[in-house]
Short mmCIF file of C-alpha atoms in Angstrom, two decimals:
data_model
loop_
_atom_site.label_atom_id
_atom_site.label_comp_id
_atom_site.label_asym_id
_atom_site.label_seq_id
_atom_site.Cartn_x
_atom_site.Cartn_y
_atom_site.Cartn_z
CA MET A 1 -11.92 10.60 -6.37
CA LEU A 2 -9.28 12.81 -4.24
CA LEU A 3 -8.02 11.06 -0.20
CA SER A 4 -6.55 13.12 1.91
CA LEU A 5 -4.03 11.57 3.87
CA HIS A 6 -2.08 11.69 7.62
CA ILE A 7 1.19 9.87 7.57
CA PHE A 8 1.50 8.19 10.12
CA SER A 9 -2.42 6.66 9.69
CA VAL A 10 -0.15 5.09 6.87
CA LEU A 11 2.41 4.61 8.97
CA SER A 12 0.24 3.03 11.60
CA LEU A 13 -1.35 0.20 9.07
CA VAL A 14 1.54 -0.58 7.55
CA ALA A 15 2.82 -2.06 11.36
CA ARG A 16 -0.23 -3.35 11.85
CA VAL A 17 0.26 -5.12 7.86
CA TYR A 18 3.68 -6.01 8.62
CA GLY A 19 3.46 -6.78 12.04
CA THR A 20 6.79 -4.52 12.51
CA THR A 21 7.19 -0.51 13.92
CA PRO A 22 9.11 0.74 10.14
CA PRO A 23 11.73 1.99 10.52
CA ALA A 24 11.70 5.89 11.65
CA ILE A 25 11.16 9.53 9.07
CA GLN A 26 13.01 11.82 9.29
CA GLN A 27 11.86 14.96 10.86
CA THR A 28 12.83 18.15 12.22
CA SER A 29 10.40 19.40 14.93
CA THR A 30 8.02 21.14 12.51
CA SER A 31 8.41 18.64 9.50
CA ILE A 32 9.27 15.45 7.53
CA LEU A 33 12.31 15.45 5.27
CA VAL A 34 11.13 13.57 2.22
CA ASN A 35 13.29 12.57 -0.78
CA ALA A 36 12.23 13.98 -3.94
CA ILE A 37 13.54 13.05 -7.26
CA VAL A 38 13.59 16.23 -9.37
CA SER A 39 14.11 17.74 -12.74
CA LYS A 40 16.69 20.14 -13.24
CA ASN A 41 17.98 20.73 -17.60
CA ASN A 42 16.93 18.22 -18.56
CA ILE A 43 18.57 15.83 -15.83
CA SER A 44 16.47 13.57 -12.76
CA MET A 45 18.31 14.53 -9.22
CA ALA A 46 17.50 14.59 -6.05
CA GLU A 47 16.73 17.26 -3.52
CA CYS A 48 15.62 17.14 0.69
CA TRP A 49 12.24 18.35 1.15
CA SER A 50 10.34 19.53 4.01
CA ILE A 51 6.43 19.37 3.70
CA ASP A 52 4.96 22.20 4.16
CA PRO A 53 2.83 23.78 6.53
CA GLY A 54 4.31 21.09 8.59
CA PHE A 55 2.99 19.16 11.64
CA GLN A 56 -0.08 20.43 13.87
CA VAL A 57 -1.36 19.24 16.77
CA SER A 58 -5.08 16.99 16.05
CA ASN A 59 -8.26 17.80 17.23
CA VAL A 60 -9.84 14.37 15.75
CA THR A 61 -10.93 12.11 18.19
CA GLY A 62 -9.23 8.77 18.32
CA THR A 63 -5.99 11.92 17.39
CA ILE A 64 -6.97 14.83 20.15
CA GLY A 65 -3.03 16.03 21.22
CA ASP A 66 -0.34 13.82 18.44
CA LYS A 67 0.93 15.84 15.67
CA VAL A 68 0.14 15.35 11.87
CA LEU A 69 1.30 16.07 9.08
CA ALA A 70 -1.15 16.08 6.14
CA LEU A 71 -0.25 14.86 2.62
CA GLY A 72 -2.61 16.15 0.63
CA ASN A 73 -4.93 15.31 -2.01
CA MET A 74 -3.97 12.66 -4.12
CA GLN A 75 -5.24 10.61 -6.30
CA ASN A 76 -5.71 6.87 -8.02
CA ALA A 77 -3.22 5.70 -6.23
CA VAL A 78 -1.71 2.41 -7.08
CA MET A 79 -0.54 0.17 -4.57
CA ILE A 80 2.65 -2.30 -6.58
CA VAL A 81 3.43 -6.00 -5.59
CA ILE A 82 6.74 -7.03 -6.73
CA PRO A 83 7.58 -10.66 -7.60
CA GLU A 84 9.48 -11.96 -4.86
CA ASP A 85 9.60 -15.69 -6.53
CA ASP A 86 13.36 -15.63 -7.79
CA GLY A 87 14.71 -13.80 -5.09
CA LYS A 88 16.36 -11.29 -8.32
CA PRO A 89 15.68 -7.88 -7.32
CA ASN A 90 13.08 -5.69 -9.74
CA ASN A 91 15.51 -2.87 -11.44
CA GLY A 92 13.03 -0.60 -13.67
CA GLY A 93 15.97 0.26 -15.32
CA LEU A 94 16.33 4.49 -16.87
CA HIS A 95 12.45 5.64 -16.31
CA ASN A 96 10.87 8.46 -15.91
CA GLY A 97 7.94 8.55 -13.36
CA ALA A 98 4.40 7.94 -14.26
CA HIS A 99 3.63 10.94 -12.62
CA SER A 100 4.37 13.98 -9.51
CA GLN A 101 4.10 11.23 -6.95
CA TRP A 102 4.07 10.41 -3.80
CA VAL A 103 5.29 6.60 -3.55
CA PHE A 104 4.84 4.45 0.08
CA ALA A 105 7.83 1.94 0.90
CA LEU A 106 5.42 -0.96 2.74
CA SER A 107 7.88 -3.95 2.42
CA GLY A 108 11.39 -4.36 0.89
CA GLY A 109 12.47 -1.21 0.07
CA VAL A 110 14.86 0.80 -2.76
CA ASP A 111 17.92 2.15 -4.36
CA VAL A 112 17.58 5.14 -5.95
CA SER A 113 20.52 7.66 -8.51
CA PHE A 114 20.94 9.08 -11.37
CA PRO A 115 22.47 8.95 -14.64
CA GLN A 116 23.56 11.81 -15.13
CA ALA A 117 23.86 13.64 -10.85
CA PRO A 118 25.89 12.72 -8.59
CA GLY A 119 23.79 10.81 -5.27
CA GLY A 120 20.93 8.82 -5.16
CA PHE A 121 19.48 7.47 -1.71
CA SER A 122 17.36 4.09 -0.69
CA VAL A 123 14.25 3.43 1.03
CA SER A 124 13.66 0.82 3.87
CA ALA A 125 10.17 -0.52 4.41
CA GLY A 126 7.94 2.06 6.15
CA GLY A 127 9.70 5.08 3.98
CA ILE A 128 8.38 7.33 1.80
CA PHE A 129 9.83 9.67 -0.65
CA ILE A 130 8.61 11.87 -3.74
CA SER A 131 8.69 11.46 -7.42
CA THR A 132 8.63 14.33 -10.27
CA ASP A 133 11.03 13.60 -13.38
CA ILE A 134 7.76 13.15 -15.19
CA ILE A 135 7.63 12.88 -19.92
CA GLY A 136 8.93 16.12 -20.55
CA THR A 137 11.12 17.71 -17.93
CA SER A 138 14.19 14.93 -17.40
CA THR A 139 15.68 13.30 -21.17
CA LEU A 140 17.20 10.05 -19.13
CA GLY A 141 15.24 10.12 -15.84
CA HIS A 142 16.25 7.99 -12.68
CA GLN A 143 17.03 4.20 -11.97
CA SER A 144 15.40 2.78 -9.04
CA ILE A 145 15.85 -0.41 -7.64
CA TRP A 146 13.77 -2.00 -5.49
CA ALA A 147 14.08 -5.33 -3.49
CA ALA A 148 12.67 -8.67 -4.26
CA GLY A 149 8.77 -9.10 -2.78
CA SER A 150 8.37 -5.25 -1.76
CA ILE A 151 5.51 -3.40 -2.42
CA PHE A 152 5.11 0.77 -2.54
CA ILE A 153 2.25 1.76 -2.96
CA GLN A 154 1.93 5.32 -5.42
CA ALA A 155 -0.10 7.96 -5.44
CA PRO A 156 -0.33 11.09 -7.36
CA PHE A 157 -0.87 14.28 -7.10
CA PRO A 158 -4.14 16.06 -8.56
CA GLU A 159 -2.77 18.03 -11.81
CA GLY A 160 0.56 16.89 -11.39
CA VAL A 161 0.62 19.78 -9.12
CA ALA A 162 3.20 18.52 -6.13
CA ILE A 163 2.31 18.89 -1.90
CA ASN A 164 3.78 21.95 -0.57
CA HIS A 165 7.81 22.11 0.18
CA THR A 166 10.56 23.64 0.69
CA VAL A 167 13.71 22.65 -0.44
CA ILE A 168 16.22 21.89 2.18
CA ALA A 169 19.26 20.51 0.25
CA ASN A 170 19.85 20.13 -3.12
CA HIS A 171 20.75 16.60 -3.29
CA GLY A 172 18.83 13.86 -0.90
CA CYS A 173 18.22 13.99 2.34
CA ASP A 174 20.80 10.85 3.49
CA GLU A 175 23.06 12.40 0.81
CA ARG A 176 24.96 8.78 -1.28
CA LYS A 177 28.15 9.57 -2.88
#
């Protein structure tokens, strides 16, 4: 079953569930900027993407006049809960993405780094990123360290084809060295 979501609907749900407003997502006047884990020449690295076609003005009851950004179709989304019992972060080790997918951080957060490329990025509660470095595209993959108690959603793209985008930079949107 394909599911089409709007980013602000997801973030509004996060705010209602956790009673807080999620941090601002980086926006341009026409779209959002998203950290993407990509692979080039079998090496995982970060890029900064602007999602296309960008914001539209809603004509849907309840959001008329609001800016909405279609996130495209998704399938077989899963919610993952990192235990918080011992208070230790979950070090996923070096790995490739399970699918080309959106990742929505509902609570907690993650630090992403790369063994063969400089830089990395962090995403806090309410943030999003994209992972496309699936097996066969990157030798070592990336490392993700999730805070204890983090809850996140992985929402794969149908047929593994990432959403339309424009590459803004060949590093994360907030480059970390």
